[in-house]
Structures are given as structure tokens and as C-alpha cells.
XYZ file of C-alpha atoms in Angstrom:
505
model
C 0.056 -0.142 0.147
C 1.116 3.261 -1.117
C 1.775 5.577 2.504
C 2.191 8.647 0.797
C -1.574 8.776 -0.284
C -4.121 10.699 0.455
C -2.799 13.969 0.120
C 0.986 13.107 0.833
C -0.008 12.053 4.400
C 2.564 9.515 5.754
C 2.457 8.120 9.267
C 6.187 7.036 9.455
C 6.825 10.767 8.410
C 3.908 12.186 10.952
C 5.335 10.189 13.401
C 8.920 9.571 13.209
C 9.842 10.959 16.538
C 7.441 8.711 18.785
C 4.295 7.384 19.794
C 4.305 9.292 22.900
C 2.008 12.663 22.920
C 3.668 14.544 26.316
C 3.205 18.211 27.237
C 2.435 19.233 23.819
C 5.353 17.247 22.360
C 5.634 13.555 20.429
C 8.271 11.908 21.864
C 9.808 8.084 22.133
C 8.816 5.714 24.609
C 10.832 4.249 26.662
C 10.153 1.409 27.487
C 13.096 -0.864 25.511
C 10.657 -2.850 23.180
C 9.754 -2.043 19.616
C 5.978 -2.490 18.249
C 4.951 -2.372 15.215
C 1.289 -1.089 13.727
C 0.503 -3.451 11.256
C -2.351 -3.223 8.729
C -4.518 -5.917 8.578
C -6.067 -5.961 5.279
C -2.348 -6.862 4.045
C 0.151 -7.993 7.366
C 2.209 -5.361 6.709
C 3.668 -2.977 9.378
C 3.360 0.073 8.432
C 4.757 2.121 11.653
C 6.768 1.176 14.398
C 7.691 2.654 17.740
C 8.757 2.529 21.511
C 6.616 1.601 23.443
C 5.721 3.290 26.503
C 7.158 2.447 30.106
C 6.352 3.738 33.129
C 8.815 6.411 33.008
C 6.595 8.543 30.170
C 3.559 7.444 32.112
C 4.704 8.972 35.191
C 6.286 12.093 32.212
C 2.101 11.951 30.750
C 1.011 12.273 34.715
C 2.795 15.295 35.695
C 2.593 16.599 32.263
C -1.614 16.741 33.163
C -1.332 18.082 36.900
C 0.816 20.955 35.954
C -1.684 21.875 33.730
C -4.682 21.234 35.609
C -4.504 24.595 37.383
C -4.293 26.858 34.405
C -7.055 24.678 32.869
C -9.408 24.470 35.586
C -8.802 27.854 35.965
C -10.419 28.515 32.656
C -13.430 29.975 32.594
C -17.018 27.629 30.944
C -16.611 30.008 27.952
C -12.936 30.106 27.267
C -12.771 26.243 27.576
C -15.770 26.186 24.934
C -14.559 27.980 22.442
C -11.436 26.209 22.474
C -13.160 22.690 22.062
C -14.842 24.868 19.068
C -11.191 25.845 17.525
C -10.582 21.860 17.950
C -14.091 21.164 16.235
C -12.839 22.994 13.478
C -9.885 21.227 13.065
C -10.932 18.004 13.348
C -13.400 18.426 10.616
C -10.495 20.424 7.680
C -8.642 17.222 8.453
C -11.382 14.432 7.607
C -9.506 13.178 4.909
C -6.666 12.177 6.951
C -7.849 11.137 10.236
C -10.312 8.805 8.166
C -6.778 7.067 5.932
C -5.279 6.627 9.011
C -8.474 5.224 11.051
C -8.394 2.412 8.120
C -4.898 1.866 8.153
C -4.475 1.026 11.603
C -7.443 -0.818 11.624
C -8.471 -2.137 8.134
C -12.130 -0.550 8.332
C -13.927 -0.280 4.832
C -13.153 3.548 3.775
C -16.813 4.284 3.477
C -17.194 3.539 7.516
C -14.305 5.889 8.765
C -15.427 8.814 6.400
C -18.785 8.836 6.982
C -19.533 7.220 10.854
C -16.350 7.312 12.490
C -14.719 10.986 11.775
C -18.562 13.196 11.659
C -19.305 11.210 14.765
C -16.130 12.532 16.680
C -16.302 15.734 14.919
C -19.914 15.859 15.772
C -19.206 14.741 19.834
C -16.543 17.730 20.250
C -19.070 20.659 19.043
C -21.250 19.265 21.325
C -18.900 18.762 23.890
C -17.672 22.348 23.017
C -21.175 23.432 23.776
C -21.974 21.171 27.042
C -18.744 23.250 28.601
C -20.889 25.995 29.242
C -23.491 23.983 31.471
C -21.943 22.915 34.207
C -25.121 23.596 36.603
C -26.163 22.784 39.974
C -29.184 22.735 41.695
C -31.037 26.447 42.116
C -28.822 28.088 45.183
C -31.811 28.153 48.428
C -32.874 28.403 51.754
C -33.109 24.386 52.718
C -32.298 25.544 56.249
C -34.144 28.442 56.617
C -31.189 29.923 57.634
C -28.991 29.145 55.896
C -28.084 29.255 51.442
C -27.059 26.603 49.803
C -25.820 26.173 46.497
C -23.552 23.451 44.408
C -20.627 23.698 42.793
C -19.226 21.274 39.683
C -15.345 20.870 40.168
C -13.195 19.006 38.111
C -11.854 15.742 39.085
C -8.697 16.540 38.381
C -6.257 14.161 35.850
C -8.226 11.440 34.408
C -6.716 8.138 33.343
C -8.264 7.108 30.449
C -7.371 3.726 28.513
C -9.291 3.148 25.135
C -9.967 0.048 22.941
C -8.837 -0.610 19.598
C -11.976 -1.298 17.999
C -12.813 2.067 17.515
C -9.102 4.123 18.184
C -11.167 7.454 17.105
C -13.883 8.277 18.449
C -13.359 6.176 21.659
C -9.963 8.878 21.894
C -13.156 11.225 21.951
C -15.446 9.489 24.507
C -12.571 9.684 26.726
C -11.088 13.135 26.422
C -14.068 15.325 25.192
C -15.932 15.000 28.375
C -12.543 14.978 30.761
C -12.054 18.334 29.234
C -15.157 19.596 28.880
C -15.439 20.006 32.610
C -12.070 21.506 33.223
C -9.867 18.418 33.543
C -6.421 17.162 32.093
C -6.166 13.532 31.089
C -3.764 11.159 30.037
C -5.258 8.871 27.243
C -3.702 5.048 26.653
C -4.790 4.073 23.249
C -4.845 -0.062 22.646
C -0.908 -0.491 20.986
C -2.355 -1.806 17.547
C -3.747 1.574 16.858
C -2.668 4.571 18.339
C -2.116 6.519 14.413
C -5.527 8.345 15.250
C -5.574 9.013 19.135
C -2.066 11.195 18.514
C -3.358 13.194 15.777
C -6.480 13.886 17.996
C -3.850 15.251 20.986
C -2.413 17.276 18.650
C -5.677 18.908 16.500
C -6.237 19.598 20.250
C -2.720 21.324 20.698
C -3.389 23.111 17.322
C -6.650 24.412 18.187
C -5.335 26.199 21.588
C -6.327 23.596 23.796
C -3.109 24.302 26.400
C -0.120 21.889 26.236
C -0.295 19.467 28.893
C -4.146 19.184 29.052
C -4.515 16.021 26.833
C -1.376 13.645 26.602
C -0.923 9.885 25.023
C 0.981 7.002 26.119
C 1.567 4.561 24.076
C 2.129 1.190 25.860
C 1.493 -2.488 26.622
C -1.671 -2.431 29.133
C 0.505 -4.450 31.617
C 3.248 -1.942 31.918
C 1.593 1.592 30.828
C -1.713 0.345 31.908
C -1.465 -0.930 35.108
C 1.011 1.901 36.203
C -1.552 4.894 35.012
C -4.437 3.339 36.643
C -2.355 2.852 39.753
C -0.848 6.156 39.930
C -1.581 8.222 42.511
C -1.515 11.177 41.062
C -4.337 10.091 38.475
C -7.458 10.298 40.702
C -10.107 8.691 37.894
C -10.028 5.930 35.869
C -11.730 5.692 32.436
C -12.263 2.481 30.521
C -13.657 0.846 28.091
C -12.466 -2.628 26.875
C -13.405 -6.475 27.856
C -15.329 -6.849 31.009
C -12.077 -9.708 32.194
C -9.859 -6.763 32.062
C -12.116 -4.094 33.250
C -12.314 -6.558 36.426
C -8.867 -5.920 36.900
C -8.756 -2.162 36.090
C -11.022 -2.041 39.003
C -9.117 -4.617 41.083
C -6.037 -1.756 40.822
C -7.847 1.735 41.451
C -9.845 0.417 43.801
C -6.377 0.361 46.321
C -6.340 4.464 45.482
C -9.889 4.585 45.735
C -10.560 6.479 42.357
C -13.428 7.475 40.600
C -13.549 4.416 38.133
C -16.042 3.930 34.397
C -16.067 0.967 32.997
C -17.794 0.557 29.988
C -17.114 -3.251 28.834
C -18.233 -6.281 27.045
C -21.815 -6.806 25.676
C -23.698 -9.594 23.652
C -26.861 -7.626 22.517
C -30.380 -9.248 21.160
C -31.751 -8.159 19.087
C -35.214 -9.440 19.465
C -37.847 -9.892 16.283
C -41.665 -10.198 17.440
C -44.131 -12.078 15.078
C -45.331 -8.543 13.932
C -42.296 -6.917 13.309
C -41.328 -5.732 9.366
C -39.312 -8.613 8.697
C -37.261 -7.064 5.369
C -36.629 -4.531 8.291
C -35.517 -6.055 10.513
C -33.095 -9.070 8.212
C -31.308 -5.418 6.537
C -30.781 -4.153 10.476
C -29.912 -7.503 11.572
C -27.747 -7.795 8.943
C -26.560 -4.328 9.394
C -26.468 -4.882 12.911
C -24.508 -7.797 13.051
C -21.607 -6.867 10.938
C -20.531 -3.300 11.782
C -17.534 -2.921 12.226
C -16.354 -6.653 11.572
C -18.803 -7.059 14.123
C -15.833 -6.238 16.442
C -18.714 -3.975 18.519
C -19.514 -4.281 21.938
C -23.452 -2.775 21.474
C -23.379 -4.912 17.872
C -26.212 -7.398 17.227
C -25.340 -10.829 17.875
C -27.957 -12.676 19.815
C -30.958 -13.042 17.718
C -34.721 -14.226 18.639
C -37.512 -14.380 16.439
C -40.640 -15.836 16.950
C -41.543 -18.219 15.504
C -44.345 -17.403 12.802
C -40.979 -15.092 10.906
C -37.887 -17.584 12.009
C -37.378 -19.584 8.956
C -38.132 -16.709 6.955
C -35.222 -14.242 9.100
C -33.025 -16.616 8.886
C -33.545 -16.938 5.016
C -33.605 -14.087 4.487
C -30.493 -12.979 6.018
C -28.288 -16.146 4.847
C -29.033 -14.655 1.818
C -27.564 -10.823 2.464
C -24.640 -12.356 3.708
C -23.649 -14.750 1.626
C -23.413 -10.702 -0.898
C -21.357 -9.339 1.534
C -18.348 -7.538 -0.268
C -15.207 -9.052 1.354
C -11.468 -7.408 0.787
C -9.552 -4.124 0.784
C -10.781 -1.156 2.406
C -9.730 2.120 -0.055
C -11.854 -0.159 -2.110
C -14.843 2.134 -2.310
C -17.140 -1.189 -3.306
C -15.645 -3.035 0.426
C -18.629 -3.844 2.075
C -16.797 -5.921 4.877
C -12.925 -5.225 5.920
C -10.574 -7.707 8.112
C -10.663 -8.254 11.954
C -7.717 -6.611 13.531
C -5.333 -9.252 14.258
C -4.874 -13.074 12.720
C -4.872 -13.512 16.151
C -8.093 -11.621 16.583
C -8.739 -14.095 13.568
C -8.625 -17.220 14.909
C -10.083 -16.429 18.229
C -13.314 -15.485 15.926
C -13.051 -18.777 14.303
C -12.458 -20.804 16.778
C -15.820 -20.308 18.198
C -17.302 -21.452 15.249
C -15.477 -24.026 14.929
C -16.677 -25.611 18.411
C -19.967 -23.961 17.611
C -20.388 -27.050 15.163
C -20.393 -30.141 16.988
C -23.802 -28.564 18.316
C -25.759 -25.950 16.032
C -25.113 -25.502 12.260
C -23.353 -22.686 10.316
C -26.119 -21.793 7.633
C -23.191 -19.785 5.928
C -19.453 -18.159 6.356
C -17.351 -19.905 8.998
C -14.587 -19.350 6.988
C -11.639 -17.050 6.154
C -10.998 -16.225 2.562
C -7.726 -16.670 0.759
C -5.960 -13.689 1.202
C -2.973 -12.648 3.736
C -5.197 -10.374 5.664
C -6.918 -10.648 8.556
C -10.473 -11.651 6.657
C -13.650 -13.371 7.362
C -16.808 -14.308 5.740
C -19.805 -13.312 7.799
C -21.355 -16.122 10.080
C -24.898 -17.285 10.378
C -25.463 -20.141 13.299
C -28.869 -21.471 14.034
C -29.461 -24.207 16.007
C -28.046 -23.563 19.709
C -28.417 -23.867 23.453
C -29.844 -20.544 25.165
C -26.431 -22.133 27.418
C -24.017 -22.731 24.638
C -20.514 -20.884 24.255
C -21.977 -19.019 21.329
C -24.936 -17.595 22.657
C -23.661 -16.584 25.593
C -20.234 -15.232 25.090
C -18.731 -12.126 23.383
C -17.284 -12.993 20.230
C -16.731 -9.709 18.269
C -16.573 -10.718 15.175
C -19.340 -10.963 12.144
C -20.859 -13.806 13.576
C -25.162 -14.067 14.313
C -26.062 -16.670 16.169
C -30.898 -17.142 15.645
C -33.376 -18.596 17.765
C -36.779 -19.102 17.877
C -39.782 -18.139 20.405
C -42.560 -18.880 21.295
C -44.399 -16.605 23.658
C -43.308 -12.673 24.366
C -42.476 -13.453 27.923
C -40.099 -16.430 26.326
C -38.299 -13.929 24.374
C -37.690 -11.127 26.541
C -36.525 -13.936 29.510
C -33.967 -15.267 26.714
C -32.962 -11.372 26.112
C -32.033 -11.088 29.596
C -30.397 -14.148 29.782
C -26.720 -13.167 29.697
C -24.338 -11.493 32.500
C -24.480 -8.333 29.672
C -26.211 -5.551 29.346
C -25.183 -3.279 27.706
C -27.676 -2.202 24.286
C -30.501 -4.841 22.537
C -33.153 -4.015 19.575
C -36.926 -4.720 20.251
C -38.919 -5.195 16.629
C -42.570 -4.445 16.312
C -45.026 -2.669 15.250
C -46.872 -3.358 18.149
C -46.784 0.048 20.589
C -47.233 -1.717 23.365
C -44.972 -4.511 22.614
C -41.624 -2.325 22.503
C -42.431 -0.379 25.586
C -42.985 -3.641 27.358
C -39.577 -4.205 25.876
C -37.862 -1.120 26.648
C -38.866 -1.754 30.020
C -38.381 -5.279 30.714
C -34.737 -5.768 28.661
C -32.088 -4.789 31.007
C -29.437 -2.991 29.059
C -28.342 0.543 28.934
C -29.482 1.546 24.884
C -32.870 -0.682 24.020
C -33.506 0.486 20.162
C -36.619 0.221 18.507
C -36.988 -0.934 14.635
C -33.483 -0.165 14.658
C -29.704 -1.270 15.772
C -26.625 0.620 15.788
C -27.226 4.410 15.772
C -25.627 6.601 18.504
C -25.673 9.991 18.909
C -23.785 12.821 20.882
C -26.866 14.081 23.084
C -27.847 10.446 24.344
C -25.596 8.880 26.703
C -24.112 4.932 25.884
C -23.481 2.722 28.649
C -24.310 -0.553 30.476
C -25.665 -2.885 32.754
C -24.570 -5.851 34.534
C -21.130 -7.844 33.708
C -20.933 -4.070 30.315
C -20.172 -1.706 33.451
C -21.401 1.538 34.125
C -20.890 5.153 33.992
C -21.744 7.293 30.823
C -20.148 8.070 27.837
C -21.662 10.965 25.526
C -23.785 13.617 26.133
C -24.231 15.837 29.598
C -24.643 12.894 31.630
C -21.310 11.316 30.997
C -20.399 14.780 32.930
C -21.454 13.845 35.896
C -18.809 11.370 35.549
C -16.129 13.853 35.416
C -17.299 16.408 38.409
C -17.191 16.824 41.881
C -20.360 18.062 43.357
C -19.924 20.194 46.420
C -22.171 21.674 48.440
C -21.109 25.122 49.858
C -23.197 26.537 53.143
C -23.384 29.947 54.060
C -25.045 31.082 56.991
C -27.384 34.076 56.887
C -28.206 34.736 60.633
C -24.994 36.539 62.087
C -25.990 34.804 65.304
C -22.670 34.032 67.526
C -24.940 31.214 69.585
C -26.935 28.847 67.014
C -30.295 27.219 68.631
C -28.002 23.846 67.621
C -25.452 24.749 69.447
C -27.297 23.746 72.994
C -27.230 19.641 71.978
C -23.260 20.448 72.720
C -23.067 23.339 75.210
C -26.580 22.808 77.077
C -27.477 25.339 78.895
C -24.007 27.181 79.062
């Protein structure tokens, strides 16, 4: 692949100084361990760098701590203005961001151009506005003798860890609410996909956000990640990733009594009632299952279809799956790119191969002949509810379809996993839809659609999918301290309640 494509954008040249962004400057890591960013569509290295060590994390946290008083002390309007400029810089470089995201992730350029990048620009513009609206309750004399009001203050230095499936969007989801609320941040992106996180931090500095407000350390989870979470000068940790790693993050954060925000795994149910628009449900299932090659914690992974529509639904999905064009992410005709790595491709294939002993692979279930980490869209039927392929997060282009009879059964099956991040219900009946949105235990329930997200609405899970919210004004709750301030209004030296301590003296 020509790395000088896209108007002369060259990854190696752009990040020649290294993959650490500390105090507004790119630099190399100090771990002594080299790492490569690999294009998963070709298996070729596109950029090599030295991973961050603990010293790099310490430097980044120190830079964030130095920048904190000035940024926290800026007026909401000043922070908002800087973030509006940030959105403008991102918008002006949309093509570069889309190219870099496709290069490191294998996402079709169509997806990064129409979803990842514009979504990130919109998020930035939203939080630029939200920075002016950090409000508490109205002041009032709640005790009669005092005036009380609520202040919202920054938490401090935030240490965030983002995953490899949506590197740019996850960087934005971590950085934007944190800095809108006056915090500074050290972000650790996945070492597989650091490019757009680094570009995002550079764009923040270019927009006039002070150096040290946004820092990036690119290192391994066991070294840089755990050191960041446990750092005594980090006041809060925000983590997006698997539930298993989330438990480890929580364990480390608890030792220093940090505030913790976790967005973890998912196994989203897709519940199709017998009055649903079949064509809409079939198309929604294909799009919802295959977005980002299924590497999405909200992806449709378990379709429960009421029996009258079951056979037609399976046939419709199989037909569309078989026509999906798998290939070069930079080809405009490509529908589905590779998985992030051959390791992930083999992990997905392992789930499917094990399922052959107890279920039916209707279509897909194979890797095409290609050096890249590709895997064909795979449809599985006949699996039991308690089977591995139904209960475990696969994170690949695999959809399992199961039938159900009564509405009670369908909703019970939808809730029957440890996860609760997202779900959808498909019906023309407003009462069925209302029941589904009430009874499905998930942080987001779509009706007659699956996947769309918007900056104004929160994203976060129930149960083993974690807690806390990304996006929306609700996310600012995660990144602010609430302080009660109370003024005496009486100017009386001896107050009536003192007698409980002083008696009659």
C-alpha cells in the first residue's frame, strides 16, 4: 500500500519522533520494547515505535498535573471556545483521520469517512457547547437559616484507557467530557491502533488547548496501563474494553480509591416479534451484526425471532450475508474489512469451529484466501441458549439466531446473559415495544433499528457491561465533583442547635 497516498499523508513521517504525546510534544517511548502498527488487510507493518514505559506514564501524569490549575481555572466560555476550534481543526483534517483509521484498523474507508470521523467531529462540537452548562441545583434556603448551592468542580487528572475497535471515537469519548469539565487527561490507546489518538491530541494542541491538557502514552496494558490506573496522582480512571480486563482495572483503581468509569463487553440481543416488518428486521440484523466486522460491543449478536417469522428471517439474513463484499478497505465497493489481527480472526474462527459440534453454520464460517485477517459473515442456528456461542462475546462477524414462542420467553432470553450494554426490539405494536424497552436490562434499547448513536444521548451498560456513561451531558457527571456550599444567613454567634453540645451554658 502506498503510504504517501491521501494528499501526501505519511504515517512514518508524521510520527517520526515517536508514539508518545506528552506536554504537547511527540517523543519516543522508554520501555526498550519495539512494536509495530500492522495493516490487518495486508499483514504489513506501517509504523514501528517504542512502547511507553512507566517513566513515560509518570511524565505524562506530571504534565497533566502542571496543566490542571490553568485549565480548570479557565472560564467555561474559554474552554468552550478552544473546543469549538478543536472541532474545526478535526473537520478540516477529516480525510487524513479517515485514512489513518482505515489503515490501522482495516475498516472500510466508507465507514471511517461516513461514521467514525464525522461522529467524532460532532462529539467535539457537542462538548464544546456542553462546557458552558456545568450546572448544579438552584441556590436556596433549605434549612431556613442558610443558603445552599452546588458547585461542580473538575475531578483532577484523568487516566483513560481506550480499545482498538474504535480508536478515534473512543479517544474522543474519553477526552472530550473530561476536558469540557476542566480536567486534564492521560490517554492510553491500544498499542495496535495509536495513530488517530495521537493525531487527535495534536489537533487539540493546534486548536489552542494548552499543552499538557491532553496527553497520550502508547504502551502495553500490563506495564503502561496498570501503572496509569494505579498512579497516585491520577484521580479517576475511565476504561473501555473487555469485562475480564475491566475487573483487573477495578481491582487496581480500588487500591487508591479512584473514581472509576467502566464500559465493558456486550452480547446484544435482537428481538424480532411476529408482527415486525420482516424486511426491516433482516436488513437491520445484517447491518447491526456486521458493522466494523462485528467488532462492536453493541453489535447484534443474538437474534431471537418469534417462530412465525423464524425461517424467513434466517433465509433473508443468509441471502444478504452471502452477498457481502469482503476485501480491501480502500476499495469503494468493499462492505466488510478484516478483523483487527490474525489473532482475533483465529479467536472468532475458534468459536465457530467449536459450535459446529452442537449447532449449524448456515453460511460463512471460513476465512477467504488472503494474507489479511479476513473472515466471512457467519450465520449460526440451532445453538442452545446456554451454549458458548450464545453466551460469550465473540467480537466478530457472527450472528446466532434462535426461535422463541411467547413474548415472555423472548424477553427472558434477551436478558439471559451476564451483559447489558445494548439491545433492540422489532415490532409494529407500541405496547410490545414499550414492554421491551422497560424489561430488557440494557443501557440502550433501540426499537426497529440497531446501532445508531448520537452525541446528545448517553452510552453505557448494565450488569457485566459496566457502569457510567459516555457521550451526552450525563457523561459530565462522571468527570465532575459535586460540592455543597452552605452560608449562614443569621449572623448569630450562638445558634439554637449549639445547645445540643453546650447545654444551658
